[in-house]
Amino acid sequence: MKKFLIRSLLQIIPVLFLISLIVFVLVHVTGDPVTLMLSDTATDEDRAILIKALGLDQPLYVQYFKFLGHLVQGDFGNSFRYQEPALPIVLERLPASFELAISSMVVATLIAIPLGILSATKRNSFLDVFVTGGAVLGKAMPSFWLGIMLILLFAVHWGVFPVSGQGTFAHLVLPAITLGTGVAAEMTRLIRSSMLEILQQDYIRTARSKGLLERIVIYKHAFQNSLVPVITIMALQTSHLIGGTLITETVFSWPGMGNLLIQAVNQRDMAIVQAAVFVVSILVILSNLLADLAYRVLDPRIKYN
Amino acid sequence: MSAPMETQVSPSVLATKSNRPSNLVRFSRQLFKSKTGTIGLFIVLCMVLMAVFAPVLAPHDPAKTNVAKRLLPPVWMEKGTSDYPLGTDNLGRDVLSRIIYGSQVSLLVGICAVVVAGFIGIILGLVSGYYTGWLDSVIMRTTDAFLAIPNILFMLVILAVMGPSLLTLIFVLGVTNWTTYARIVRSEVLSIKERDFVRAARAVGAKNFRIIFTHILPNVISSFIVISTLSVATTIILEASLSFLGLGIQPPTVSWGGMLSDGRQYLATSWWVATFPGIAITITVLGIIFLGDFLRDILDPRMKAKGGK
């Protein structure tokens, strides 16, 4: 276990290294940071001074190693909108994004587990057709449109929930449903197919022939085992979930990292953009690692080596 | 996948083959047997026709503003007129005409981006699977790094650097979505290159380049068609999301995502401006998913068992 953990953590390093290279190439080679930073009235002289000050006259590999050196210390430079180091600004917004992501996961699980099990056990019934149809629809609907429709009905028309903002539980309901629906659609489909596969296994037939209650066969024997692939694939969905928070936060003016990032992109505040990319990438990598661990804990047949 | 086998068919097999219906006939028979496949094809055809014949179909100029007629409701509501069946937006532009024109951008970006992503992914997948070794390691680790950054985040970085435009959008969607193709093509190549016909080609002295492009490539195309159809659907949603955020298609070009973003500000009084473009996106994406699922069942029955992932 320890060995596995250490090896997995070590494997993260080259991936982070590559991400840093990709970001460096994008920002420093394809983009033009000088033009982004200078005002329209700047002279060629100002330009030359800034190029020298930023060290952009040095060879690319020197620039990259300097960039890497700052990065290891968590220094992404100052945000020119806030005039403060970028990383703390990004980290400050993380809890709000977590709140949204976790509650939408809860919503998704509450919808997906019962529906997935029911549609697998009652295969080809009306309910099954309804659930699988709903799952496809959930996948086809753009989440931001769903969010707008929910605002239209529940906030504007019926006035049950607030239109936007953060604070109370009521503020959380619509964003969590918006983001949770897409995840629920994917999760329901997975639980259903995983359950269908398991229900055909010999040990389920044995459990049934022993005369166990159908409820016990389904929940204790089938469902628990069907979770193994589901959990792995759900963790791989984290990156999808984070992408979803970006848009959902914008729709509901949720004060999370997504909202910050979209503003930063619009204002070309590259320090914030880079810091956010790194924070998110590390989160995604760690959640993949957690999935790997969960997979091994849930299914003891998988060896650590 | 039987293409290489057919080069050596005996005359007796040929005789029976000519009595069999052609591939197209068989394909359409299967298509009409599948309800969702038929619906999917129908929707996709409608969308393509809509995009191509937009100037003929649209009742109004999508960019023509008319302040006197701003925020008119759809025809079935009070004050609605049949001149503007789905109502007008905040500048008095016809919502129906804008939806019809919006299909052009969605399909154009969806298809072009998938072609770009497919091209990069297939080439890297072929090279990685065929040569293995250090090149394979480098390509696969790069894929991991790309997978660790959520696509939308990646797109935002590129858009922040390059600024939004139609070409940038296609480029961005293309270079961020190639990883799926690279992984699947690579895994297919790993098994195909051990098959007898590849060994035979190598034994008669075919060069690597020729083996990759004439023997292996045709055998990975069916998986490519399946994944790329489904990925047109996700690309259309991504394009709409970016345009919604103001980072995709810029006005005056009409896009469904942009329409949604405009309509959002008038939700309290005029629900139709934001509702109809969303319905258009959902129907288009549903059609493509249906068609893609059908193609998957026909072209690659193995993926059906795995649930399509």
Coordinates of N, CA, C and O in Angstrom, one line a residue, chain A residues 146-254:
Chain A
L146 N -30.0 24.4 -19.0 CA -30.8 23.8 -17.9 C -30.9 24.8 -16.8 O -31.9 25.1 -16.2
G147 N -29.7 25.4 -16.4 CA -29.6 26.4 -15.4 C -30.6 27.6 -15.6 O -31.3 28.0 -14.7
I148 N -30.5 28.1 -16.9 CA -31.4 29.2 -17.2 C -32.8 28.9 -17.1 O -33.6 29.6 -16.6
M149 N -33.2 27.6 -17.6 CA -34.6 27.2 -17.5 C -35.0 27.1 -16.0 O -36.2 27.4 -15.7
L150 N -34.1 26.5 -15.2 CA -34.5 26.4 -13.8 C -34.7 27.8 -13.1 O -35.6 28.0 -12.4
I151 N -33.8 28.7 -13.5 CA -34.0 30.1 -13.0 C -35.3 30.7 -13.4 O -36.1 31.2 -12.7
L152 N -35.6 30.4 -14.7 CA -36.9 30.9 -15.3 C -38.1 30.4 -14.5 O -39.0 31.2 -14.2
L153 N -38.1 29.1 -14.3 CA -39.3 28.5 -13.6 C -39.3 28.8 -12.1 O -40.2 29.3 -11.6
F154 N -38.2 28.4 -11.4 CA -38.2 28.4 -10.0 C -37.9 29.8 -9.3 O -38.2 30.0 -8.2
A155 N -37.1 30.6 -10.1 CA -36.8 31.9 -9.5 C -37.7 33.0 -10.0 O -38.3 33.7 -9.2
V156 N -37.8 33.1 -11.3 CA -38.5 34.2 -11.9 C -40.0 33.9 -11.8 O -40.8 34.8 -11.4
H157 N -40.4 32.7 -12.2 CA -41.9 32.5 -12.3 C -42.5 32.2 -11.0 O -43.5 32.8 -10.6
W158 N -42.0 31.2 -10.3 CA -42.6 30.8 -9.0 C -41.9 31.5 -7.8 O -42.5 31.4 -6.7
G159 N -40.7 32.0 -7.9 CA -40.1 32.7 -6.8 C -39.7 31.9 -5.7 O -39.7 32.3 -4.5
V160 N -39.5 30.6 -5.9 CA -39.2 29.6 -4.8 C -37.7 29.8 -4.3 O -37.4 29.8 -3.1
F161 N -36.8 29.9 -5.3 CA -35.4 30.0 -5.0 C -34.8 31.3 -5.5 O -35.3 31.9 -6.5
P162 N -33.7 31.8 -4.9 CA -33.1 33.0 -5.4 C -32.5 32.8 -6.8 O -32.1 31.7 -7.1
V163 N -32.4 33.9 -7.5 CA -31.8 33.8 -8.9 C -30.3 33.5 -8.9 O -29.9 32.7 -9.7
S164 N -29.6 34.2 -8.0 CA -28.1 34.0 -8.0 C -27.5 34.3 -6.7 O -28.2 34.8 -5.8
G165 N -26.2 34.1 -6.6 CA -25.5 34.4 -5.3 C -25.3 33.2 -4.5 O -25.7 32.1 -4.8
Q166 N -24.6 33.4 -3.3 CA -24.3 32.3 -2.5 C -24.6 32.7 -1.0 O -24.7 33.9 -0.7
G167 N -24.8 31.8 -0.2 CA -25.0 32.1 1.2 C -25.9 31.1 1.9 O -25.4 30.3 2.7
T168 N -27.2 31.0 1.6 CA -28.1 30.1 2.3 C -28.2 28.8 1.5 O -27.7 28.7 0.4
F169 N -28.9 27.8 2.1 CA -29.1 26.6 1.4 C -29.9 26.8 0.2 O -29.7 26.1 -0.9
A170 N -30.9 27.7 0.2 CA -31.7 28.0 -0.9 C -30.9 28.4 -2.1 O -31.3 28.1 -3.3
H171 N -29.8 29.1 -1.9 CA -29.0 29.6 -3.0 C -28.3 28.4 -3.7 O -27.9 28.5 -4.8
L172 N -28.1 27.3 -2.9 CA -27.4 26.2 -3.4 C -28.2 25.3 -4.3 O -27.7 24.6 -5.2
V173 N -29.5 25.3 -4.1 CA -30.4 24.2 -4.7 C -30.3 24.2 -6.3 O -29.9 23.2 -6.9
L174 N -30.6 25.4 -6.9 CA -30.6 25.4 -8.3 C -29.3 25.1 -9.0 O -29.2 24.3 -9.9
P175 N -28.2 25.8 -8.5 CA -26.9 25.4 -9.1 C -26.5 23.9 -8.9 O -26.0 23.3 -9.9
A176 N -26.8 23.4 -7.8 CA -26.5 21.9 -7.5 C -27.3 21.0 -8.5 O -26.7 20.1 -9.0
I177 N -28.5 21.4 -8.7 CA -29.4 20.5 -9.6 C -28.8 20.7 -11.0 O -28.7 19.7 -11.8
T178 N -28.5 21.9 -11.4 CA -28.0 22.2 -12.8 C -26.7 21.3 -13.0 O -26.7 20.7 -14.1
L179 N -25.8 21.4 -12.1 CA -24.6 20.7 -12.3 C -24.7 19.2 -12.1 O -24.1 18.4 -12.8
G180 N -25.6 18.8 -11.2 CA -25.8 17.4 -10.8 C -26.5 16.6 -11.9 O -26.3 15.4 -12.1
T181 N -27.4 17.3 -12.7 CA -28.2 16.5 -13.7 C -27.3 15.8 -14.7 O -27.5 14.6 -15.0
G182 N -26.3 16.5 -15.3 CA -25.4 15.9 -16.3 C -24.7 14.7 -15.7 O -24.5 13.7 -16.3
V183 N -24.2 14.9 -14.4 CA -23.4 13.9 -13.8 C -24.3 12.7 -13.5 O -24.0 11.5 -13.7
A184 N -25.6 13.0 -13.1 CA -26.5 11.9 -12.8 C -26.8 11.1 -14.0 O -27.0 9.9 -13.9
A185 N -26.9 11.8 -15.2 CA -27.3 11.1 -16.4 C -26.2 10.0 -16.7 O -26.5 8.9 -17.0
E186 N -24.9 10.4 -16.6 CA -23.8 9.5 -16.9 C -23.8 8.4 -15.8 O -23.6 7.2 -16.2
M187 N -24.0 8.8 -14.6 CA -23.9 7.8 -13.5 C -25.0 6.8 -13.6 O -24.8 5.6 -13.4
T188 N -26.2 7.2 -13.9 CA -27.4 6.3 -14.0 C -27.1 5.2 -15.1 O -27.2 4.0 -14.8
R189 N -26.6 5.7 -16.2 CA -26.2 4.8 -17.3 C -25.2 3.8 -16.9 O -25.3 2.6 -17.1
L190 N -24.2 4.2 -16.1 CA -23.1 3.4 -15.7 C -23.6 2.3 -14.7 O -23.3 1.1 -14.7
I191 N -24.4 2.8 -13.7 CA -24.9 1.9 -12.6 C -25.8 0.8 -13.3 O -25.7 -0.3 -13.0
R192 N -26.6 1.3 -14.3 CA -27.5 0.4 -14.9 C -26.7 -0.7 -15.7 O -27.0 -1.9 -15.5
S193 N -25.7 -0.3 -16.5 CA -25.0 -1.3 -17.2 C -24.2 -2.2 -16.3 O -24.0 -3.4 -16.6
S194 N -23.6 -1.6 -15.3 CA -22.8 -2.4 -14.4 C -23.7 -3.4 -13.6 O -23.3 -4.6 -13.4
M195 N -24.9 -3.0 -13.2 CA -25.8 -3.9 -12.5 C -26.3 -5.0 -13.4 O -26.3 -6.2 -13.1
L196 N -26.6 -4.7 -14.7 CA -27.1 -5.7 -15.6 C -26.0 -6.8 -15.8 O -26.3 -8.0 -15.9
E197 N -24.7 -6.4 -15.9 CA -23.7 -7.3 -16.1 C -23.6 -8.2 -14.8 O -23.5 -9.5 -15.0
I198 N -23.7 -7.6 -13.7 CA -23.5 -8.4 -12.4 C -24.7 -9.3 -12.2 O -24.5 -10.5 -11.7
L199 N -25.9 -8.9 -12.5 CA -27.1 -9.7 -12.3 C -27.1 -11.0 -13.0 O -27.8 -12.0 -12.7
Q200 N -26.2 -11.1 -14.1 CA -26.1 -12.3 -14.8 C -25.1 -13.3 -14.3 O -24.9 -14.4 -14.9
Q201 N -24.4 -12.9 -13.3 CA -23.3 -13.7 -12.8 C -23.8 -14.9 -12.0 O -24.9 -14.9 -11.4
D202 N -23.0 -15.9 -11.9 CA -23.3 -17.2 -11.2 C -23.7 -17.0 -9.8 O -24.6 -17.6 -9.2
Y203 N -22.9 -16.1 -9.1 CA -23.1 -16.0 -7.6 C -24.4 -15.3 -7.3 O -25.0 -15.6 -6.2
I204 N -25.0 -14.6 -8.2 CA -26.3 -14.0 -8.0 C -27.4 -15.1 -8.1 O -28.3 -15.2 -7.3
R205 N -27.1 -16.0 -9.1 CA -28.1 -17.1 -9.3 C -28.0 -18.0 -8.0 O -29.0 -18.4 -7.5
T206 N -26.8 -18.2 -7.5 CA -26.6 -19.0 -6.3 C -27.4 -18.3 -5.1 O -28.1 -19.0 -4.4
A207 N -27.2 -17.0 -5.0 CA -27.8 -16.3 -3.9 C -29.3 -16.5 -4.0 O -30.0 -16.7 -3.0
R208 N -29.8 -16.3 -5.2 CA -31.3 -16.5 -5.4 C -31.8 -17.9 -5.1 O -32.8 -18.1 -4.4
S209 N -31.0 -18.9 -5.5 CA -31.4 -20.3 -5.3 C -31.3 -20.7 -3.9 O -32.0 -21.6 -3.5
K210 N -30.5 -20.0 -3.1 CA -30.5 -20.2 -1.7 C -31.7 -19.8 -1.0 O -32.0 -20.0 0.2
G211 N -32.5 -19.0 -1.7 CA -33.8 -18.5 -1.2 C -33.7 -17.2 -0.5 O -34.5 -16.8 0.3
L212 N -32.6 -16.4 -0.8 CA -32.4 -15.1 -0.2 C -33.5 -14.2 -0.7 O -33.9 -14.3 -1.8
L213 N -33.8 -13.2 0.1 CA -34.8 -12.2 -0.3 C -34.2 -11.5 -1.5 O -33.0 -11.2 -1.5
E214 N -35.1 -11.1 -2.5 CA -34.6 -10.4 -3.7 C -33.9 -9.1 -3.3 O -32.9 -8.7 -3.9
R215 N -34.5 -8.5 -2.2 CA -33.9 -7.2 -1.8 C -32.5 -7.4 -1.4 O -31.6 -6.6 -1.7
I216 N -32.2 -8.4 -0.7 CA -30.8 -8.7 -0.2 C -29.9 -9.0 -1.4 O -28.8 -8.6 -1.5
V217 N -30.4 -9.8 -2.3 CA -29.6 -10.2 -3.5 C -29.2 -8.9 -4.2 O -28.1 -8.7 -4.6
I218 N -30.2 -8.0 -4.4 CA -30.0 -6.8 -5.2 C -29.0 -5.9 -4.5 O -28.0 -5.5 -5.1
Y219 N -29.3 -5.6 -3.2 CA -28.5 -4.6 -2.6 C -27.2 -5.1 -2.1 O -26.2 -4.4 -2.2
K220 N -27.2 -6.3 -1.4 CA -26.0 -6.7 -0.8 C -25.1 -7.4 -1.8 O -23.9 -7.2 -1.8
H221 N -25.6 -8.2 -2.7 CA -24.8 -8.9 -3.6 C -24.5 -8.2 -4.9 O -23.3 -8.1 -5.3
A222 N -25.5 -7.7 -5.5 CA -25.3 -7.1 -6.8 C -24.8 -5.6 -6.7 O -23.8 -5.2 -7.2
F223 N -25.6 -4.8 -6.0 CA -25.3 -3.4 -6.0 C -23.9 -3.0 -5.5 O -23.2 -2.2 -6.1
Q224 N -23.5 -3.6 -4.4 CA -22.2 -3.3 -3.8 C -21.1 -3.6 -4.8 O -20.1 -2.8 -4.9
N225 N -21.2 -4.7 -5.5 CA -20.2 -5.0 -6.5 C -20.2 -4.1 -7.7 O -19.2 -3.9 -8.4
S226 N -21.4 -3.6 -8.0 CA -21.5 -2.8 -9.2 C -20.9 -1.5 -9.0 O -20.6 -0.7 -9.9
L227 N -20.6 -1.1 -7.7 CA -20.0 0.2 -7.4 C -18.6 0.3 -7.9 O -18.1 1.4 -8.1
V228 N -17.9 -0.8 -7.9 CA -16.5 -0.7 -8.2 C -16.2 0.0 -9.5 O -15.5 1.0 -9.5
P229 N -16.7 -0.4 -10.7 CA -16.4 0.3 -11.9 C -17.0 1.7 -11.8 O -16.4 2.7 -12.3
V230 N -18.2 1.9 -11.2 CA -18.8 3.2 -11.1 C -18.0 4.2 -10.5 O -17.8 5.3 -11.0
I231 N -17.4 3.8 -9.3 CA -16.6 4.8 -8.6 C -15.4 5.2 -9.4 O -15.0 6.4 -9.4
T232 N -14.7 4.3 -10.0 CA -13.6 4.7 -10.8 C -14.0 5.6 -11.9 O -13.3 6.7 -12.1
I233 N -15.0 5.3 -12.6 CA -15.4 6.2 -13.7 C -15.9 7.5 -13.2 O -15.6 8.6 -13.8
M234 N -16.5 7.5 -12.1 CA -17.0 8.8 -11.5 C -15.8 9.7 -11.2 O -15.9 10.9 -11.4
A235 N -14.8 9.1 -10.6 CA -13.6 10.0 -10.3 C -13.0 10.5 -11.5 O -12.5 11.7 -11.5
L236 N -13.0 9.7 -12.6 CA -12.5 10.3 -13.8 C -13.4 11.4 -14.4 O -13.0 12.2 -15.2
Q237 N -14.6 11.5 -13.9 CA -15.5 12.5 -14.3 C -15.2 13.8 -13.6 O -15.8 14.9 -13.9
T238 N -14.3 13.8 -12.6 CA -14.0 15.0 -11.8 C -13.7 16.2 -12.8 O -14.1 17.3 -12.6
S239 N -12.9 15.8 -13.8 CA -12.5 16.9 -14.7 C -13.7 17.5 -15.4 O -13.8 18.7 -15.6
H240 N -14.6 16.6 -15.7 CA -15.9 17.0 -16.4 C -16.7 17.9 -15.4 O -17.2 18.9 -15.8
L241 N -16.6 17.5 -14.1 CA -17.4 18.2 -13.1 C -16.8 19.6 -12.9 O -17.5 20.6 -12.8
I242 N -15.5 19.7 -12.9 CA -14.8 21.0 -12.8 C -15.2 21.9 -14.0 O -15.5 23.1 -13.8
G243 N -15.1 21.3 -15.1 CA -15.5 22.1 -16.3 C -17.0 22.6 -16.2 O -17.3 23.7 -16.5
G244 N -17.8 21.7 -15.6 CA -19.2 22.1 -15.4 C -19.4 23.2 -14.4 O -20.2 24.1 -14.6
T245 N -18.5 23.2 -13.3 CA -18.6 24.3 -12.3 C -18.3 25.6 -12.9 O -18.9 26.6 -12.6
L246 N -17.4 25.7 -13.9 CA -17.0 26.9 -14.5 C -18.2 27.6 -15.1 O -18.4 28.8 -14.9
I247 N -19.0 26.8 -15.8 CA -20.2 27.4 -16.5 C -21.3 27.6 -15.5 O -22.0 28.7 -15.6
T248 N -21.6 26.7 -14.6 CA -22.7 26.8 -13.7 C -22.4 28.1 -12.8 O -23.4 28.8 -12.5
E249 N -21.2 28.3 -12.4 CA -20.9 29.4 -11.5 C -21.2 30.7 -12.3 O -21.7 31.7 -11.7
T250 N -20.9 30.7 -13.6 CA -21.2 31.9 -14.3 C -22.7 32.2 -14.4 O -23.1 33.3 -14.3
V251 N -23.5 31.1 -14.7 CA -24.9 31.3 -14.8 C -25.5 31.8 -13.5 O -26.4 32.7 -13.5
F252 N -25.0 31.3 -12.4 CA -25.7 31.7 -11.1 C -24.8 32.7 -10.3 O -25.1 32.9 -9.1
S253 N -23.9 33.4 -11.0 CA -23.0 34.3 -10.3 C -22.5 33.7 -9.0 O -22.5 34.4 -7.9
W254 N -22.1 32.5 -9.0 CA -21.5 31.8 -7.8 C -20.1 32.3 -7.6 O -19.3 32.2 -8.5

